[in-house]
Amino acid sequence: QVQLVESGGGLVQAGGSLRLSCAASGRTFSSYAMGWFRRPPGKERECVAAISWSGASTYYADSVKGRFTISRDNAKNTVYLQMNSLKPEDTAVYYCAGKYGGSYAYTAIDVYHYWGQGTQVTVSS
């Protein structure tokens, strides 16, 4: 069993930056592929970034490429999402998710076993 807790959300002006963190409990974090998803107001949840257990494989949605960076520190059981050049359309609830046995950067919602509670990111224009 893994518990995921996100932090780092908040209100920021367009062009600003935030770093989201997702702390995981459990001793097998290094075996999990991790993903960051978001749900904008009135829209479906979407994958914005994902990373394999080793960090060797990453994925970014086209809408965030060049602005967001996903990384992980397996020694700290934490995955990060650095968000730069934020835009109002990045406003959403951001969730981290974990999949046991993750050799790839997975993007499908239904392959993930564990989810955090979400953290709100609001970008003002």
The first five atom37 places (N, CA, C, CB, O) and aatype in JSON, in Angstrom:
{
  "aatype": [5, 19, 5, 10, 19, 6, 15, 7, 7, 7, 10, 19, 5, 0, 7, 7, 15, 10, 1, 10, 15, 4, 0, 0, 15, 7, 1, 16, 13, 15, 15, 18, 0, 12, 7, 17, 13, 1, 1, 14, 14, 7, 11, 6, 1, 6, 4, 19, 0, 0, 9, 15, 17, 15, 7, 0, 15, 16, 18, 18, 0, 3, 15, 19, 11, 7, 1, 13, 16, 9, 15, 1, 3, 2, 0, 11, 2, 16, 19, 18, 10, 5, 12, 2, 15, 10, 11, 14, 6, 3, 16, 0, 19, 18, 18, 4, 0, 7, 11, 18, 7, 7, 15, 18, 0, 18, 16, 0, 9, 3, 19, 18, 8, 18, 17, 7, 5, 7, 16, 5, 19, 16, 19, 15, 15],
  "atom_mask": [
    [1, 1, 1, 1, 1],
    [1, 1, 1, 1, 1],
    [1, 1, 1, 1, 1],
    [1, 1, 1, 1, 1],
    [1, 1, 1, 1, 1],
    [1, 1, 1, 1, 1],
    [1, 1, 1, 1, 1],
    [1, 1, 1, 0, 1],
    [1, 1, 1, 0, 1],
    [1, 1, 1, 0, 1],
    [1, 1, 1, 1, 1],
    [1, 1, 1, 1, 1],
    [1, 1, 1, 1, 1],
    [1, 1, 1, 1, 1],
    [1, 1, 1, 0, 1],
    [1, 1, 1, 0, 1],
    [1, 1, 1, 1, 1],
    [1, 1, 1, 1, 1],
    [1, 1, 1, 1, 1],
    [1, 1, 1, 1, 1],
    [1, 1, 1, 1, 1],
    [1, 1, 1, 1, 1],
    [1, 1, 1, 1, 1],
    [1, 1, 1, 1, 1],
    [1, 1, 1, 1, 1],
    [1, 1, 1, 0, 1],
    [1, 1, 1, 1, 1],
    [1, 1, 1, 1, 1],
    [1, 1, 1, 1, 1],
    [1, 1, 1, 1, 1],
    [1, 1, 1, 1, 1],
    [1, 1, 1, 1, 1],
    [1, 1, 1, 1, 1],
    [1, 1, 1, 1, 1],
    [1, 1, 1, 0, 1],
    [1, 1, 1, 1, 1],
    [1, 1, 1, 1, 1],
    [1, 1, 1, 1, 1],
    [1, 1, 1, 1, 1],
    [1, 1, 1, 1, 1],
    [1, 1, 1, 1, 1],
    [1, 1, 1, 0, 1],
    [1, 1, 1, 1, 1],
    [1, 1, 1, 1, 1],
    [1, 1, 1, 1, 1],
    [1, 1, 1, 1, 1],
    [1, 1, 1, 1, 1],
    [1, 1, 1, 1, 1],
    [1, 1, 1, 1, 1],
    [1, 1, 1, 1, 1],
    [1, 1, 1, 1, 1],
    [1, 1, 1, 1, 1],
    [1, 1, 1, 1, 1],
    [1, 1, 1, 1, 1],
    [1, 1, 1, 0, 1],
    [1, 1, 1, 1, 1],
    [1, 1, 1, 1, 1],
    [1, 1, 1, 1, 1],
    [1, 1, 1, 1, 1],
    [1, 1, 1, 1, 1],
    [1, 1, 1, 1, 1],
    [1, 1, 1, 1, 1],
    [1, 1, 1, 1, 1],
    [1, 1, 1, 1, 1],
    [1, 1, 1, 1, 1],
    [1, 1, 1, 0, 1],
    [1, 1, 1, 1, 1],
    [1, 1, 1, 1, 1],
    [1, 1, 1, 1, 1],
    [1, 1, 1, 1, 1],
    [1, 1, 1, 1, 1],
    [1, 1, 1, 1, 1],
    [1, 1, 1, 1, 1],
    [1, 1, 1, 1, 1],
    [1, 1, 1, 1, 1],
    [1, 1, 1, 1, 1],
    [1, 1, 1, 1, 1],
    [1, 1, 1, 1, 1],
    [1, 1, 1, 1, 1],
    [1, 1, 1, 1, 1],
    [1, 1, 1, 1, 1],
    [1, 1, 1, 1, 1],
    [1, 1, 1, 1, 1],
    [1, 1, 1, 1, 1],
    [1, 1, 1, 1, 1],
    [1, 1, 1, 1, 1],
    [1, 1, 1, 1, 1],
    [1, 1, 1, 1, 1],
    [1, 1, 1, 1, 1],
    [1, 1, 1, 1, 1],
    [1, 1, 1, 1, 1],
    [1, 1, 1, 1, 1],
    [1, 1, 1, 1, 1],
    [1, 1, 1, 1, 1],
    [1, 1, 1, 1, 1],
    [1, 1, 1, 1, 1],
    [1, 1, 1, 1, 1],
    [1, 1, 1, 0, 1],
    [1, 1, 1, 1, 1],
    [1, 1, 1, 1, 1],
    [1, 1, 1, 0, 1],
    [1, 1, 1, 0, 1],
    [1, 1, 1, 1, 1],
    [1, 1, 1, 1, 1],
    [1, 1, 1, 1, 1],
    [1, 1, 1, 1, 1],
    [1, 1, 1, 1, 1],
    [1, 1, 1, 1, 1],
    [1, 1, 1, 1, 1],
    [1, 1, 1, 1, 1],
    [1, 1, 1, 1, 1],
    [1, 1, 1, 1, 1],
    [1, 1, 1, 1, 1],
    [1, 1, 1, 1, 1],
    [1, 1, 1, 1, 1],
    [1, 1, 1, 0, 1],
    [1, 1, 1, 1, 1],
    [1, 1, 1, 0, 1],
    [1, 1, 1, 1, 1],
    [1, 1, 1, 1, 1],
    [1, 1, 1, 1, 1],
    [1, 1, 1, 1, 1],
    [1, 1, 1, 1, 1],
    [1, 1, 1, 1, 1],
    [1, 1, 1, 1, 1]
  ],
  "atom_positions": [
    [[0.84, -1.18, 0.0], [0.0, 0.0, 0.0], [0.88, 1.24, 0.0], [-0.95, 0.0, 1.21], [1.86, 1.32, 0.75]],
    [[0.54, 2.2, -0.83], [1.29, 3.45, -0.92], [0.33, 4.61, -0.73], [2.04, 3.56, -2.29], [-0.76, 4.62, -1.32]],
    [[0.71, 5.56, 0.06], [-0.05, 6.8, 0.21], [0.73, 7.94, -0.41], [-0.37, 7.09, 1.7], [1.94, 8.06, -0.21]],
    [[0.03, 8.77, -1.16], [0.65, 9.88, -1.86], [0.07, 11.19, -1.35], [0.45, 9.76, -3.4], [-1.14, 11.34, -1.23]],
    [[0.95, 12.14, -1.05], [0.5, 13.44, -0.54], [1.18, 14.54, -1.35], [0.82, 13.58, 0.98], [2.4, 14.69, -1.34]],
    [[0.34, 15.31, -2.05], [0.86, 16.42, -2.85], [0.97, 17.69, -2.01], [-0.04, 16.66, -4.06], [0.25, 17.88, -1.03]],
    [[1.89, 18.54, -2.42], [2.03, 19.86, -1.81], [2.63, 20.8, -2.84], [2.9, 19.81, -0.52], [3.16, 20.37, -3.86]],
    [[2.55, 22.1, -2.54], [3.2, 23.08, -3.4], [2.27, 23.86, -4.3], [0.0, 0.0, 0.0], [2.71, 24.77, -5.01]],
    [[0.98, 23.54, -4.29], [0.05, 24.3, -5.11], [-0.2, 25.68, -4.52], [0.0, 0.0, 0.0], [0.25, 26.0, -3.42]],
    [[-0.91, 26.49, -5.28], [-1.22, 27.83, -4.8], [-1.64, 28.75, -5.93], [0.0, 0.0, 0.0], [-1.95, 28.31, -7.04]],
    [[-1.64, 30.04, -5.61], [-2.02, 31.06, -6.57], [-0.76, 31.75, -7.07], [-3.01, 32.09, -5.94], [0.09, 32.16, -6.27]],
    [[-0.64, 31.89, -8.38], [0.54, 32.51, -8.97], [0.1, 33.32, -10.19], [1.61, 31.44, -9.36], [-0.89, 32.99, -10.84]],
    [[0.84, 34.36, -10.49], [0.54, 35.16, -11.67], [1.08, 34.48, -12.92], [1.14, 36.58, -11.54], [2.03, 33.7, -12.87]],
    [[0.45, 34.77, -14.04], [0.92, 34.23, -15.31], [2.39, 34.57, -15.5], [0.07, 34.79, -16.48], [2.83, 35.69, -15.23]],
    [[3.15, 33.59, -15.97], [4.59, 33.75, -16.14], [5.39, 33.29, -14.94], [0.0, 0.0, 0.0], [6.61, 33.17, -15.03]],
    [[4.72, 33.03, -13.85], [5.4, 32.6, -12.64], [5.68, 31.11, -12.63], [0.0, 0.0, 0.0], [5.43, 30.4, -13.6]],
    [[6.21, 30.66, -11.5], [6.62, 29.26, -11.35], [6.09, 28.68, -10.04], [8.15, 29.13, -11.4], [5.88, 29.39, -9.06]],
    [[5.89, 27.4, -10.06], [5.57, 26.63, -8.85], [6.26, 25.28, -8.97], [4.03, 26.45, -8.66], [6.5, 24.78, -10.07]],
    [[6.57, 24.69, -7.82], [7.08, 23.33, -7.81], [6.15, 22.49, -6.94], [8.55, 23.26, -7.29], [5.99, 22.75, -5.75]],
    [[5.55, 21.51, -7.55], [4.72, 20.56, -6.82], [5.58, 19.39, -6.35], [3.55, 20.07, -7.7], [6.49, 18.94, -7.05]],
    [[5.27, 18.91, -5.16], [5.94, 17.74, -4.62], [4.89, 16.69, -4.3], [6.78, 18.09, -3.36], [3.75, 17.01, -3.94]],
    [[5.28, 15.45, -4.42], [4.41, 14.33, -4.07], [5.24, 13.37, -3.23], [3.8, 13.62, -5.35], [6.14, 12.7, -3.75]],
    [[4.93, 13.3, -1.95], [5.66, 12.43, -1.04], [4.91, 11.11, -0.9], [5.84, 13.11, 0.35], [3.69, 11.09, -0.69]],
    [[5.64, 10.03, -1.03], [5.05, 8.7, -0.98], [5.49, 7.96, 0.26], [5.42, 7.9, -2.21], [6.65, 8.03, 0.67]],
    [[4.57, 7.24, 0.86], [4.91, 6.37, 1.98], [5.31, 5.01, 1.41], [3.71, 6.24, 2.99], [5.08, 4.75, 0.23]],
    [[5.88, 4.17, 2.23], [6.21, 2.85, 1.77], [7.65, 2.7, 1.35], [0.0, 0.0, 0.0], [8.32, 3.69, 1.04]],
    [[8.13, 1.48, 1.33], [9.54, 1.23, 1.06], [9.83, 0.83, -0.37], [10.03, 0.17, 1.95], [10.98, 0.58, -0.72]],
    [[8.8, 0.77, -1.21], [9.01, 0.31, -2.58], [8.78, 1.42, -3.6], [8.1, -0.86, -2.88], [8.5, 1.14, -4.77]],
    [[8.9, 2.66, -3.17], [8.65, 3.79, -4.07], [9.48, 3.69, -5.33], [8.94, 5.1, -3.37], [9.02, 4.04, -6.41]],
    [[10.71, 3.22, -5.19], [11.6, 3.17, -6.36], [11.12, 2.2, -7.42], [12.99, 2.79, -5.93], [11.63, 2.21, -8.54]],
    [[10.15, 1.36, -7.1], [9.59, 0.41, -8.07], [8.37, 0.96, -8.8], [9.23, -0.87, -7.37], [7.8, 0.28, -9.65]],
    [[7.98, 2.19, -8.46], [6.75, 2.76, -9.0], [7.04, 3.75, -10.12], [5.95, 3.43, -7.9], [7.9, 4.62, -9.99]],
    [[6.31, 3.61, -11.21], [6.22, 4.7, -12.17], [5.28, 5.73, -11.58], [5.74, 4.2, -13.58], [4.32, 5.39, -10.9]],
    [[5.54, 7.0, -11.86], [4.76, 8.09, -11.28], [4.24, 9.01, -12.38], [5.6, 8.88, -10.26], [4.87, 9.16, -13.43]],
    [[3.12, 9.59, -12.12], [2.55, 10.53, -13.09], [1.95, 11.73, -12.39], [0.0, 0.0, 0.0], [1.52, 11.65, -11.24]],
    [[1.93, 12.83, -13.09], [1.2, 14.02, -12.66], [0.03, 14.22, -13.63], [2.14, 15.29, -12.62], [0.2, 14.27, -14.85]],
    [[-1.14, 14.34, -13.05], [-2.35, 14.58, -13.82], [-2.96, 15.89, -13.36], [-3.36, 13.41, -13.68], [-2.64, 16.39, -12.28]],
    [[-3.84, 16.45, -14.18], [-4.56, 17.64, -13.74], [-5.99, 17.59, -14.25], [-3.85, 18.92, -14.23], [-6.27, 16.96, -15.27]],
    [[-6.88, 18.25, -13.52], [-8.26, 18.37, -13.96], [-8.63, 19.85, -13.95], [-9.22, 17.54, -13.05], [-8.91, 20.41, -12.89]],
    [[-8.64, 20.47, -15.13], [-9.06, 21.87, -15.21], [-10.55, 21.99, -14.9], [-8.74, 22.46, -16.6], [-11.27, 21.0, -15.01]],
    [[-11.01, 23.15, -14.54], [-12.44, 23.32, -14.24], [-13.31, 22.9, -15.42], [-12.73, 24.77, -13.88], [-13.13, 23.37, -16.54]],
    [[-14.26, 22.0, -15.16], [-15.2, 21.58, -16.18], [-14.64, 20.63, -17.23], [0.0, 0.0, 0.0], [-15.31, 20.34, -18.22]],
    [[-13.42, 20.15, -17.01], [-12.8, 19.27, -18.02], [-12.42, 17.94, -17.39], [-11.57, 19.94, -18.65], [-12.48, 17.76, -16.18]],
    [[-12.01, 17.02, -18.26], [-11.58, 15.71, -17.81], [-10.15, 15.75, -17.26], [-11.69, 14.69, -18.95], [-9.37, 16.65, -17.59]],
    [[-9.84, 14.78, -16.44], [-8.47, 14.64, -15.94], [-7.55, 14.23, -17.09], [-8.41, 13.61, -14.79], [-7.9, 13.39, -17.92]],
    [[-6.37, 14.83, -17.12], [-5.41, 14.54, -18.19], [-4.02, 14.38, -17.6], [-5.42, 15.65, -19.26], [-3.7, 14.95, -16.56]],
    [[-3.22, 13.6, -18.29], [-1.83, 13.41, -17.88], [-0.99, 14.57, -18.42], [-1.28, 12.05, -18.37], [-1.03, 14.85, -19.62]],
    [[-0.25, 15.22, -17.55], [0.64, 16.28, -18.01], [2.09, 15.83, -18.05], [0.51, 17.5, -17.13], [2.87, 16.33, -18.86]],
    [[2.46, 14.89, -17.18], [3.84, 14.4, -17.17], [3.88, 13.05, -16.47], [4.79, 15.41, -16.47], [3.06, 12.76, -15.59]],
    [[4.84, 12.23, -16.87], [5.0, 10.93, -16.23], [6.46, 10.54, -16.27], [4.12, 9.85, -16.93], [7.23, 11.05, -17.09]],
    [[6.84, 9.63, -15.37], [8.24, 9.23, -15.28], [8.31, 7.77, -14.85], [9.02, 10.12, -14.28], [7.53, 7.32, -14.01]],
    [[9.23, 7.03, -15.44], [9.41, 5.63, -15.09], [10.08, 5.51, -13.73], [10.24, 4.91, -16.17], [10.51, 6.5, -13.14]],
    [[10.15, 4.28, -13.22], [10.7, 4.09, -11.88], [12.14, 4.56, -11.79], [10.6, 2.63, -11.47], [12.58, 5.05, -10.75]],
    [[12.88, 4.4, -12.87], [14.3, 4.77, -12.85], [14.53, 6.23, -13.21], [15.08, 3.89, -13.8], [15.61, 6.78, -12.96]],
    [[13.52, 6.85, -13.78], [13.69, 8.21, -14.27], [14.22, 8.28, -15.69], [0.0, 0.0, 0.0], [14.36, 9.37, -16.25]],
    [[14.5, 7.12, -16.28], [15.09, 7.11, -17.62], [14.07, 7.48, -18.69], [15.67, 5.75, -17.92], [14.45, 7.97, -19.75]],
    [[12.8, 7.24, -18.43], [11.75, 7.51, -19.4], [10.81, 8.55, -18.84], [10.98, 6.22, -19.76], [10.33, 8.43, -17.72]],
    [[10.54, 9.58, -19.64], [9.6, 10.63, -19.23], [8.64, 10.94, -20.37], [10.36, 11.9, -18.8], [8.91, 10.67, -21.54]],
    [[7.53, 11.52, -19.99], [6.5, 11.94, -20.95], [6.01, 13.32, -20.55], [5.31, 10.9, -21.01], [5.9, 13.63, -19.36]],
    [[5.72, 14.14, -21.55], [5.1, 15.44, -21.31], [3.99, 15.66, -22.32], [6.15, 16.58, -21.39], [4.14, 15.37, -23.51]],
    [[2.89, 16.17, -21.85], [1.83, 16.59, -22.77], [2.35, 17.76, -23.61], [0.54, 17.0, -21.99], [3.17, 18.55, -23.15]],
    [[1.86, 17.85, -24.82], [2.3, 18.92, -25.71], [2.08, 20.3, -25.09], [1.56, 18.82, -27.05], [2.86, 21.22, -25.31]],
    [[1.03, 20.42, -24.33], [0.67, 21.73, -23.77], [1.66, 22.22, -22.72], [-0.71, 21.67, -23.17], [1.66, 23.4, -22.38]],
    [[2.51, 21.32, -22.19], [3.44, 21.72, -21.13], [4.89, 21.51, -21.51], [3.13, 20.96, -19.87], [5.78, 21.87, -20.74]],
    [[5.15, 20.94, -22.67], [6.54, 20.69, -23.08], [7.34, 21.98, -23.08], [6.58, 20.04, -24.46], [6.88, 23.01, -23.57]],
    [[8.53, 21.9, -22.53], [9.4, 23.07, -22.46], [9.13, 23.98, -21.28], [0.0, 0.0, 0.0], [9.91, 24.89, -21.01]],
    [[8.03, 23.74, -20.58], [7.68, 24.57, -19.42], [7.68, 23.76, -18.12], [6.31, 25.2, -19.62], [8.06, 24.29, -17.07]],
    [[7.27, 22.5, -18.16], [7.19, 21.65, -16.98], [8.31, 20.62, -17.02], [5.8, 20.96, -16.88], [8.72, 20.17, -18.1]],
    [[8.79, 20.25, -15.84], [9.79, 19.19, -15.72], [9.41, 18.26, -14.59], [11.19, 19.78, -15.49], [9.19, 18.7, -13.46]],
    [[9.33, 16.98, -14.89], [9.07, 15.98, -13.86], [10.4, 15.36, -13.44], [8.08, 14.88, -14.37], [11.27, 15.12, -14.28]],
    [[10.55, 15.11, -12.17], [11.76, 14.47, -11.66], [11.39, 13.68, -10.42], [12.87, 15.51, -11.35], [10.3, 13.83, -9.87]],
    [[12.3, 12.84, -9.99], [12.05, 12.04, -8.79], [13.33, 11.87, -8.01], [11.44, 10.67, -9.16], [14.43, 11.86, -8.57]],
    [[13.17, 11.72, -6.72], [14.28, 11.43, -5.82], [13.87, 10.18, -5.04], [14.6, 12.65, -4.85], [13.13, 10.27, -4.06]],
    [[14.34, 9.04, -5.49], [13.91, 7.79, -4.86], [14.41, 7.67, -3.42], [14.41, 6.6, -5.68], [13.8, 6.97, -2.6]],
    [[15.49, 8.33, -3.12], [15.99, 8.3, -1.74], [15.05, 9.05, -0.79], [17.41, 8.91, -1.66], [15.0, 8.76, 0.4]],
    [[14.31, 10.02, -1.33], [13.37, 10.8, -0.53], [11.93, 10.39, -0.76], [13.53, 12.27, -0.84], [11.01, 11.0, -0.2]],
    [[11.72, 9.36, -1.58], [10.34, 8.91, -1.87], [9.48, 10.05, -2.38], [9.7, 8.29, -0.62], [8.32, 10.18, -1.98]],
    [[10.03, 10.86, -3.24], [9.32, 12.06, -3.68], [9.46, 12.24, -5.2], [9.86, 13.3, -2.95], [10.51, 12.0, -5.78]],
    [[8.35, 12.66, -5.81], [8.37, 13.05, -7.21], [7.96, 14.52, -7.28], [7.41, 12.15, -8.07], [7.13, 14.99, -6.5]],
    [[8.57, 15.23, -8.21], [8.37, 16.67, -8.32], [7.81, 17.04, -9.7], [9.69, 17.42, -8.05], [7.99, 16.32, -10.69]],
    [[7.14, 18.16, -9.74], [6.74, 18.75, -11.01], [7.1, 20.24, -10.94], [5.2, 18.54, -11.31], [6.42, 21.02, -10.27]],
    [[8.17, 20.61, -11.64], [8.56, 22.0, -11.73], [7.78, 22.64, -12.86], [10.09, 22.16, -11.94], [7.85, 22.18, -14.0]],
    [[7.04, 23.68, -12.55], [6.18, 24.34, -13.53], [6.64, 25.78, -13.71], [4.68, 24.29, -13.09], [6.54, 26.59, -12.79]],
    [[7.12, 26.09, -14.89], [7.59, 27.43, -15.22], [6.7, 28.06, -16.29], [9.05, 27.4, -15.7], [5.93, 27.37, -16.96]],
    [[6.81, 29.35, -16.43], [6.05, 30.09, -17.45], [4.57, 29.71, -17.41], [6.62, 29.82, -18.85], [3.97, 29.41, -18.44]],
    [[4.02, 29.73, -16.24], [2.65, 29.28, -16.06], [1.67, 30.18, -16.79], [2.29, 29.22, -14.58], [1.87, 31.39, -16.91]],
    [[0.61, 29.56, -17.28], [-0.43, 30.25, -18.03], [-1.77, 30.06, -17.31], [-0.51, 29.72, -19.49], [-1.94, 29.11, -16.56]],
    [[-2.72, 30.96, -17.55], [-4.03, 30.77, -16.92], [-4.66, 29.42, -17.25], [-4.97, 31.87, -17.36], [-5.39, 28.86, -16.43]],
    [[-4.37, 28.89, -18.43], [-4.95, 27.59, -18.79], [-4.32, 26.41, -18.05], [-4.81, 27.37, -20.28], [-4.76, 25.28, -18.2]],
    [[-3.28, 26.68, -17.26], [-2.71, 25.64, -16.4], [-3.49, 25.52, -15.09], [-1.24, 25.95, -16.1], [-3.22, 24.62, -14.3]],
    [[-4.45, 26.4, -14.87], [-5.26, 26.33, -13.66], [-6.01, 25.0, -13.6], [-6.26, 27.5, -13.6], [-6.73, 24.64, -14.54]],
    [[-5.83, 24.28, -12.5], [-6.42, 22.95, -12.36], [-6.12, 22.41, -10.98], [-5.89, 21.98, -13.46], [-5.32, 22.98, -10.24]],
    [[-6.77, 21.31, -10.64], [-6.34, 20.51, -9.5], [-5.33, 19.5, -10.04], [-7.56, 19.79, -8.79], [-5.6, 18.78, -11.0]],
    [[-4.18, 19.46, -9.42], [-3.1, 18.57, -9.85], [-3.0, 17.38, -8.91], [-1.75, 19.33, -9.9], [-3.03, 17.52, -7.69]],
    [[-2.89, 16.21, -9.52], [-2.82, 14.96, -8.77], [-1.55, 14.21, -9.14], [-4.06, 14.09, -9.04], [-1.13, 14.22, -10.3]],
    [[-0.95, 13.57, -8.16], [0.1, 12.61, -8.51], [-0.48, 11.21, -8.39], [1.36, 12.78, -7.6], [-1.43, 10.97, -7.66]],
    [[0.13, 10.3, -9.14], [-0.36, 8.93, -9.19], [0.83, 7.99, -9.29], [-1.32, 8.72, -10.37], [1.88, 8.34, -9.83]],
    [[0.65, 6.78, -8.77], [1.71, 5.79, -8.78], [1.25, 4.45, -9.32], [0.0, 0.0, 0.0], [0.14, 4.0, -9.04]],
    [[2.12, 3.83, -10.1], [1.85, 2.51, -10.65], [2.99, 1.59, -10.29], [1.66, 2.57, -12.18], [4.15, 1.86, -10.61]],
    [[2.66, 0.48, -9.6], [3.7, -0.48, -9.22], [4.24, -1.18, -10.46], [3.15, -1.51, -8.21], [3.49, -1.54, -11.37]],
    [[5.55, -1.35, -10.48], [6.16, -2.07, -11.6], [6.19, -1.23, -12.84], [0.0, 0.0, 0.0], [5.8, -1.68, -13.92]],
    [[6.64, -0.01, -12.7], [6.55, 0.91, -13.81], [7.83, 1.14, -14.57], [0.0, 0.0, 0.0], [8.65, 1.98, -14.18]],
    [[8.03, 0.4, -15.64], [9.24, 0.54, -16.45], [9.14, 1.66, -17.47], [9.54, -0.74, -17.14], [10.14, 2.02, -18.09]],
    [[7.94, 2.19, -17.64], [7.72, 3.22, -18.64], [7.07, 4.44, -18.0], [6.85, 2.67, -19.79], [6.7, 4.44, -16.83]],
    [[6.94, 5.47, -18.8], [6.22, 6.66, -18.37], [4.78, 6.52, -18.87], [6.89, 7.98, -18.92], [4.48, 6.8, -20.03]],
    [[3.89, 6.09, -18.0], [2.53, 5.76, -18.37], [1.64, 6.99, -18.34], [1.97, 4.69, -17.44], [1.77, 7.86, -17.48]],
    [[0.72, 7.05, -19.31], [-0.15, 8.22, -19.41], [-1.63, 7.91, -19.16], [0.0, 8.84, -20.76], [-2.43, 8.82, -18.95]],
    [[-1.99, 6.65, -19.19], [-3.4, 6.29, -19.04], [-3.81, 6.31, -17.58], [-3.68, 4.9, -19.65], [-3.11, 5.77, -16.72]],
    [[-4.94, 6.92, -17.3], [-5.41, 7.04, -15.92], [-5.62, 5.68, -15.28], [-6.71, 7.84, -15.87], [-5.28, 5.49, -14.11]],
    [[-6.17, 4.74, -16.03], [-6.6, 3.49, -15.41], [-5.48, 2.5, -15.13], [-7.61, 2.84, -16.27], [-5.74, 1.43, -14.59]],
    [[-4.24, 2.83, -15.48], [-3.15, 1.91, -15.13], [-2.53, 2.23, -13.78], [-2.07, 1.96, -16.19], [-1.76, 1.45, -13.23]],
    [[-2.89, 3.39, -13.25], [-2.3, 3.81, -11.97], [-3.09, 3.22, -10.8], [-2.27, 5.34, -11.87], [-4.32, 3.2, -10.79]],
    [[-2.33, 2.76, -9.81], [-2.94, 2.09, -8.67], [-3.27, 3.04, -7.53], [-2.04, 1.01, -8.19], [-4.24, 2.84, -6.8]],
    [[-2.47, 4.08, -7.37], [-2.6, 4.96, -6.21], [-2.65, 6.41, -6.66], [-1.44, 4.74, -5.23], [-2.0, 6.81, -7.62]],
    [[-3.44, 7.19, -5.91], [-3.63, 8.6, -6.22], [-3.52, 9.45, -4.96], [-4.98, 8.83, -6.89], [-3.9, 9.03, -3.87]],
    [[-3.0, 10.65, -5.14], [-3.03, 11.62, -4.06], [-4.36, 12.34, -4.03], [0.0, 0.0, 0.0], [-5.24, 12.09, -4.85]],
    [[-4.49, 13.23, -3.06], [-5.76, 13.92, -2.86], [-5.91, 15.15, -3.75], [-5.9, 14.33, -1.41], [-7.01, 15.69, -3.89]],
    [[-4.82, 15.59, -4.36], [-4.85, 16.72, -5.26], [-4.45, 18.02, -4.59], [0.0, 0.0, 0.0], [-4.65, 18.2, -3.39]],
    [[-3.88, 18.92, -5.38], [-3.52, 20.24, -4.9], [-3.93, 21.26, -5.96], [-2.0, 20.34, -4.57], [-3.71, 21.04, -7.15]],
    [[-4.52, 22.36, -5.52], [-5.04, 23.35, -6.44], [-3.93, 24.28, -6.93], [-6.16, 24.17, -5.78], [-3.14, 24.8, -6.13]],
    [[-3.87, 24.47, -8.23], [-2.98, 25.45, -8.84], [-3.86, 26.46, -9.59], [-1.92, 24.77, -9.79], [-4.63, 26.08, -10.47]],
    [[-3.72, 27.72, -9.23], [-4.49, 28.77, -9.89], [-3.53, 29.8, -10.45], [-5.5, 29.43, -8.91], [-2.71, 30.36, -9.73]],
    [[-3.65, 30.05, -11.75], [-2.78, 31.01, -12.42], [-3.63, 32.19, -12.86], [-2.03, 30.36, -13.64], [-4.56, 32.04, -13.66]],
    [[-3.32, 33.35, -12.34], [-4.09, 34.54, -12.67], [-3.45, 35.27, -13.85], [-4.19, 35.48, -11.46], [-2.24, 35.25, -14.04]],
    [[-4.31, 35.92, -14.64], [-3.8, 36.62, -15.83], [-3.41, 38.05, -15.51], [-4.86, 36.61, -16.95], [-2.97, 38.79, -16.39]]
  ]
}
